Amino acid sequence: ILDALTAAGVAVVMVSHDVSFCARYAHRCALFFDGAVVAEGTPRAFFSGNSFYTTSADRMARHICPGAVTPEDVMAVIGGRVPPRPELTFTYGEYTAAKLGFTFKSAVGYTVDDSASDTYILTEPASAVRDGYPCVITLQVTPITSNYAAKDVQTDLANYLKNLGSQYPTKWETWKAASKKLAGGTGYYNNYRGVMSDGTIVRGRVHMAIIGNNKLLTLHITCPGWYNSSYMKIYDNIYSSIKAIQ
C-alpha cells in the first residue's frame, strides 16, 4: 500500500518505534525528542550514524558491513541470496524534449531539467525515492562525424561506463554490451551495478545509438538497485515510445 501511494506521488508521514521497518521502507527518517527534531536524513545515513537509536542489523554488522542497516543489506554484502523487493507500478505520460527533438512516454511526476541544449533530465520526486537514491533518466544528443560507425558506439559506451564507475569505489560491475536499436538508429546498450561508499546499491542501463544528421543519442537510467526490475519497466516504456518530433 505504501509503495503504491508513494509511486502515485502521495507523501506519507508515519510515526513508528519499529526502526527496522523505517529503515526498509522510509525515504527520510527523523528522530523526534523533547519536542523537536534532533536528527534527520536518508535511512542509511540516519541509522548508520547512530549508535543507540539504530537497527539490529547495523548494531551487529557495522564493523564488517559499514552502511548496512537492514538484513537484506548484510546478506548482499556477504553474497547471500536476497528476497526480491515488491514490484512497483507507475503511471505513464508523454514528455517532450523539444531541444533534442524527441517525444517519449515515461513515469509521470518527475522533475524536468531541460536547461541544457543537448541534455534532458528527469528526476524522481523526493516523495517516491527509495533507499535514499532517486531514479534519474538522462537523454543526451551529441554531434558525431560522418564516418562514425557502430564500433565507435561500442567504444563510447565503454568509456561512458568507465567514467561512471569511478563514482562507485566499493564495487563496480558491467555486463557484456549488446546490440539494440534506439529511436530507429543502430546502437548498443549495457547494464551496470555499483555500490556506493555508504553501501547503497545502484543499478542502471546506458543505451547509445546513431541517429540521423550525424548525432549520437544516449539514454541513461539509474535507480536503486533493489528495485531494478521495476525501474527497467520505465526504460522499456521510453524505449518503445521514443520518436523524433516531426
mmCIF file of C-alpha atoms in Angstrom, residues 41-222:
data_model
loop_
_atom_site.group_PDB
_atom_site.id
_atom_site.type_symbol
_atom_site.label_atom_id
_atom_site.label_comp_id
_atom_site.label_asym_id
_atom_site.label_seq_id
_atom_site.Cartn_x
_atom_site.Cartn_y
_atom_site.Cartn_z
ATOM 1 C CA GLY A 41 18.497 12.010 6.947
ATOM 2 C CA THR A 42 18.079 9.144 4.499
ATOM 3 C CA PRO A 43 17.520 5.782 6.244
ATOM 4 C CA ARG A 44 21.051 4.565 5.520
ATOM 5 C CA ALA A 45 22.741 7.770 6.682
ATOM 6 C CA PHE A 46 20.371 8.208 9.635
ATOM 7 C CA PHE A 47 20.686 4.733 11.162
ATOM 8 C CA SER A 48 24.346 4.050 10.336
ATOM 9 C CA GLY A 49 25.208 7.360 12.010
ATOM 10 C CA ASN A 50 23.517 6.435 15.304
ATOM 11 C CA SER A 51 24.960 4.142 17.958
ATOM 12 C CA PHE A 52 21.843 3.718 20.121
ATOM 13 C CA TYR A 53 18.792 4.507 18.011
ATOM 14 C CA THR A 54 19.522 2.175 15.095
ATOM 15 C CA THR A 55 18.616 -1.220 13.651
ATOM 16 C CA SER A 56 19.710 -4.630 14.891
ATOM 17 C CA ALA A 57 21.422 -5.252 11.555
ATOM 18 C CA ASP A 58 23.516 -2.110 11.944
ATOM 19 C CA ARG A 59 24.462 -2.943 15.539
ATOM 20 C CA MET A 60 25.613 -6.437 14.628
ATOM 21 C CA ALA A 61 27.356 -5.766 11.345
ATOM 22 C CA ARG A 62 28.502 -2.134 11.311
ATOM 23 C CA HIS A 63 32.160 -3.086 11.845
ATOM 24 C CA ILE A 64 32.224 -5.538 8.928
ATOM 25 C CA CYS A 65 29.464 -4.093 6.708
ATOM 26 C CA PRO A 66 29.539 -0.286 7.079
ATOM 27 C CA GLY A 67 26.293 1.292 5.938
ATOM 28 C CA ALA A 68 24.279 -1.939 6.139
ATOM 29 C CA VAL A 69 21.108 -1.122 8.077
ATOM 30 C CA THR A 70 18.733 -3.919 7.021
ATOM 31 C CA PRO A 71 19.102 -7.716 6.926
ATOM 32 C CA GLU A 72 18.982 -7.504 3.115
ATOM 33 C CA ASP A 73 21.934 -5.096 3.154
ATOM 34 C CA VAL A 74 24.007 -7.533 5.206
ATOM 35 C CA MET A 75 23.032 -10.521 3.041
ATOM 36 C CA ALA A 76 24.017 -8.608 -0.094
ATOM 37 C CA VAL A 77 27.433 -7.680 1.294
ATOM 38 C CA ILE A 78 28.284 -11.267 2.268
ATOM 39 C CA GLY A 79 26.995 -12.673 -1.016
ATOM 40 C CA GLY A 80 23.785 -14.236 0.228
ATOM 41 C CA ARG A 81 20.501 -14.559 -1.642
ATOM 42 C CA VAL A 82 18.283 -11.559 -1.011
ATOM 43 C CA PRO A 83 14.476 -11.832 -1.310
ATOM 44 C CA PRO A 84 13.148 -9.555 -4.100
ATOM 45 C CA ARG A 85 11.504 -6.276 -3.190
ATOM 46 C CA PRO A 86 7.832 -5.768 -4.092
ATOM 47 C CA GLU A 87 7.288 -4.724 -7.702
ATOM 48 C CA LEU A 88 6.440 -1.055 -8.190
ATOM 49 C CA THR A 89 3.787 0.305 -10.527
ATOM 50 C CA PHE A 90 3.930 3.604 -12.391
ATOM 51 C CA THR A 91 1.557 5.859 -14.278
ATOM 52 C CA TYR A 92 2.919 6.982 -17.631
ATOM 53 C CA GLY A 93 2.577 10.214 -19.549
ATOM 54 C CA GLU A 94 4.178 11.901 -22.536
ATOM 55 C CA TYR A 95 7.283 14.082 -22.287
ATOM 56 C CA THR A 96 8.618 16.380 -24.995
ATOM 57 C CA ALA A 97 12.354 17.010 -25.191
ATOM 58 C CA ALA A 98 11.960 19.819 -27.706
ATOM 59 C CA LYS A 99 15.621 20.852 -27.776
ATOM 60 C CA LEU A 100 16.641 17.272 -28.524
ATOM 61 C CA GLY A 101 13.813 16.740 -30.998
ATOM 62 C CA PHE A 102 12.146 13.756 -29.310
ATOM 63 C CA THR A 103 8.952 12.775 -27.517
ATOM 64 C CA PHE A 104 8.550 9.696 -25.323
ATOM 65 C CA LYS A 105 6.465 8.203 -22.532
ATOM 66 C CA SER A 106 7.791 7.836 -19.000
ATOM 67 C CA ALA A 107 6.637 7.791 -15.382
ATOM 68 C CA VAL A 108 4.663 10.927 -14.515
ATOM 69 C CA GLY A 109 5.578 13.361 -11.750
ATOM 70 C CA TYR A 110 9.307 13.530 -12.442
ATOM 71 C CA THR A 111 11.111 16.873 -12.284
ATOM 72 C CA VAL A 112 12.275 18.027 -15.719
ATOM 73 C CA ASP A 113 15.581 19.780 -16.333
ATOM 74 C CA ASP A 114 15.936 20.910 -19.949
ATOM 75 C CA SER A 115 18.182 23.893 -19.252
ATOM 76 C CA ALA A 116 20.985 22.492 -21.428
ATOM 77 C CA SER A 117 20.574 22.469 -25.196
ATOM 78 C CA ASP A 118 21.833 18.893 -25.581
ATOM 79 C CA THR A 119 20.517 17.191 -22.422
ATOM 80 C CA TYR A 120 17.100 16.348 -20.963
ATOM 81 C CA ILE A 121 16.945 15.032 -17.377
ATOM 82 C CA LEU A 122 14.052 13.516 -15.410
ATOM 83 C CA THR A 123 14.458 13.129 -11.647
ATOM 84 C CA GLU A 124 12.169 11.096 -9.429
ATOM 85 C CA PRO A 125 10.160 13.190 -6.930
ATOM 86 C CA ALA A 126 11.511 13.152 -3.366
ATOM 87 C CA SER A 127 8.294 11.599 -2.036
ATOM 88 C CA ALA A 128 8.859 8.497 -4.161
ATOM 89 C CA VAL A 129 12.601 7.961 -3.617
ATOM 90 C CA ARG A 130 13.527 4.520 -2.296
ATOM 91 C CA ASP A 131 16.643 3.529 -0.379
ATOM 92 C CA GLY A 132 17.777 7.149 -0.416
ATOM 93 C CA TYR A 133 18.633 7.044 -4.125
ATOM 94 C CA PRO A 134 16.368 8.661 -6.764
ATOM 95 C CA CYS A 135 15.777 7.265 -10.205
ATOM 96 C CA VAL A 136 17.282 9.648 -12.762
ATOM 97 C CA ILE A 137 16.731 9.409 -16.513
ATOM 98 C CA THR A 138 19.053 11.307 -18.850
ATOM 99 C CA LEU A 139 18.737 11.764 -22.593
ATOM 100 C CA GLN A 140 21.584 13.440 -24.442
ATOM 101 C CA VAL A 141 22.270 14.199 -28.100
ATOM 102 C CA THR A 142 25.850 14.889 -29.183
ATOM 103 C CA PRO A 143 27.307 15.591 -32.649
ATOM 104 C CA ILE A 144 29.417 12.919 -34.375
ATOM 105 C CA THR A 145 31.421 12.787 -37.600
ATOM 106 C CA SER A 146 30.047 11.403 -40.834
ATOM 107 C CA ASN A 147 32.320 8.334 -40.641
ATOM 108 C CA TYR A 148 31.236 7.453 -37.092
ATOM 109 C CA ALA A 149 30.273 3.754 -37.081
ATOM 110 C CA ALA A 150 28.845 1.026 -34.853
ATOM 111 C CA LYS A 151 32.287 0.161 -33.458
ATOM 112 C CA ASP A 152 32.594 3.772 -32.293
ATOM 113 C CA VAL A 153 29.316 3.425 -30.408
ATOM 114 C CA GLN A 154 30.791 0.445 -28.561
ATOM 115 C CA THR A 155 33.921 2.422 -27.716
ATOM 116 C CA ASP A 156 31.984 5.444 -26.450
ATOM 117 C CA LEU A 157 29.679 3.199 -24.430
ATOM 118 C CA ALA A 158 32.661 1.507 -22.770
ATOM 119 C CA ASN A 159 34.257 4.890 -21.967
ATOM 120 C CA TYR A 160 30.970 6.232 -20.580
ATOM 121 C CA LEU A 161 30.675 3.261 -18.231
ATOM 122 C CA LYS A 162 34.338 3.516 -17.220
ATOM 123 C CA ASN A 163 33.864 7.151 -16.185
ATOM 124 C CA LEU A 164 30.612 6.301 -14.429
ATOM 125 C CA GLY A 165 32.319 3.521 -12.479
ATOM 126 C CA SER A 166 34.646 5.991 -10.763
ATOM 127 C CA GLN A 167 31.637 7.138 -8.707
ATOM 128 C CA TYR A 168 31.329 3.706 -7.089
ATOM 129 C CA PRO A 169 34.550 2.995 -5.179
ATOM 130 C CA THR A 170 33.224 -0.006 -3.241
ATOM 131 C CA LYS A 171 32.196 -2.184 -6.182
ATOM 132 C CA TRP A 172 31.527 -1.749 -9.901
ATOM 133 C CA GLU A 173 30.251 -4.334 -12.372
ATOM 134 C CA THR A 174 29.177 -4.147 -16.004
ATOM 135 C CA TRP A 175 27.750 -6.781 -18.301
ATOM 136 C CA LYS A 176 28.589 -7.518 -21.937
ATOM 137 C CA ALA A 177 27.387 -4.827 -24.350
ATOM 138 C CA ALA A 178 24.575 -5.947 -26.631
ATOM 139 C CA SER A 179 23.387 -4.639 -29.984
ATOM 140 C CA LYS A 180 19.991 -2.954 -29.928
ATOM 141 C CA LYS A 181 18.478 -0.114 -31.938
ATOM 142 C CA LEU A 182 17.240 3.050 -30.237
ATOM 143 C CA ALA A 183 14.889 5.543 -31.915
ATOM 144 C CA GLY A 184 15.459 3.587 -35.115
ATOM 145 C CA GLY A 185 19.220 4.014 -35.060
ATOM 146 C CA THR A 186 21.991 1.424 -34.785
ATOM 147 C CA GLY A 187 23.135 1.149 -31.184
ATOM 148 C CA TYR A 188 24.395 -0.774 -28.194
ATOM 149 C CA TYR A 189 23.448 -0.924 -24.512
ATOM 150 C CA ASN A 190 24.959 -2.252 -21.310
ATOM 151 C CA ASN A 191 23.786 -2.724 -17.733
ATOM 152 C CA TYR A 192 25.727 -1.963 -14.574
ATOM 153 C CA ARG A 193 25.706 -2.436 -10.826
ATOM 154 C CA GLY A 194 27.598 -0.234 -8.403
ATOM 155 C CA VAL A 195 27.963 0.029 -4.637
ATOM 156 C CA MET A 196 28.460 3.482 -3.156
ATOM 157 C CA SER A 197 30.772 4.197 -0.239
ATOM 158 C CA ASP A 198 27.808 4.145 2.184
ATOM 159 C CA GLY A 199 26.700 0.706 0.949
ATOM 160 C CA THR A 200 23.883 1.912 -1.296
ATOM 161 C CA ILE A 201 23.417 -0.437 -4.260
ATOM 162 C CA VAL A 202 22.735 1.261 -7.591
ATOM 163 C CA ARG A 203 21.840 -0.299 -10.907
ATOM 164 C CA GLY A 204 21.212 1.130 -14.335
ATOM 165 C CA ARG A 205 21.430 0.921 -18.107
ATOM 166 C CA VAL A 206 23.188 3.049 -20.710
ATOM 167 C CA HIS A 207 21.957 2.842 -24.313
ATOM 168 C CA MET A 208 23.629 4.671 -27.214
ATOM 169 C CA ALA A 209 22.606 4.845 -30.862
ATOM 170 C CA ILE A 210 23.461 6.687 -34.067
ATOM 171 C CA ILE A 211 20.547 8.807 -35.219
ATOM 172 C CA GLY A 212 20.028 10.974 -38.287
ATOM 173 C CA ASN A 213 22.081 14.062 -39.143
ATOM 174 C CA ASN A 214 25.328 12.760 -37.588
ATOM 175 C CA LYS A 215 24.205 12.620 -33.971
ATOM 176 C CA LEU A 216 24.592 10.176 -31.095
ATOM 177 C CA LEU A 217 21.632 9.622 -28.776
ATOM 178 C CA THR A 218 22.373 8.445 -25.229
ATOM 179 C CA LEU A 219 19.680 7.152 -22.870
ATOM 180 C CA HIS A 220 20.822 6.524 -19.297
ATOM 181 C CA ILE A 221 18.594 5.337 -16.460
ATOM 182 C CA THR A 222 19.963 4.880 -12.936
#
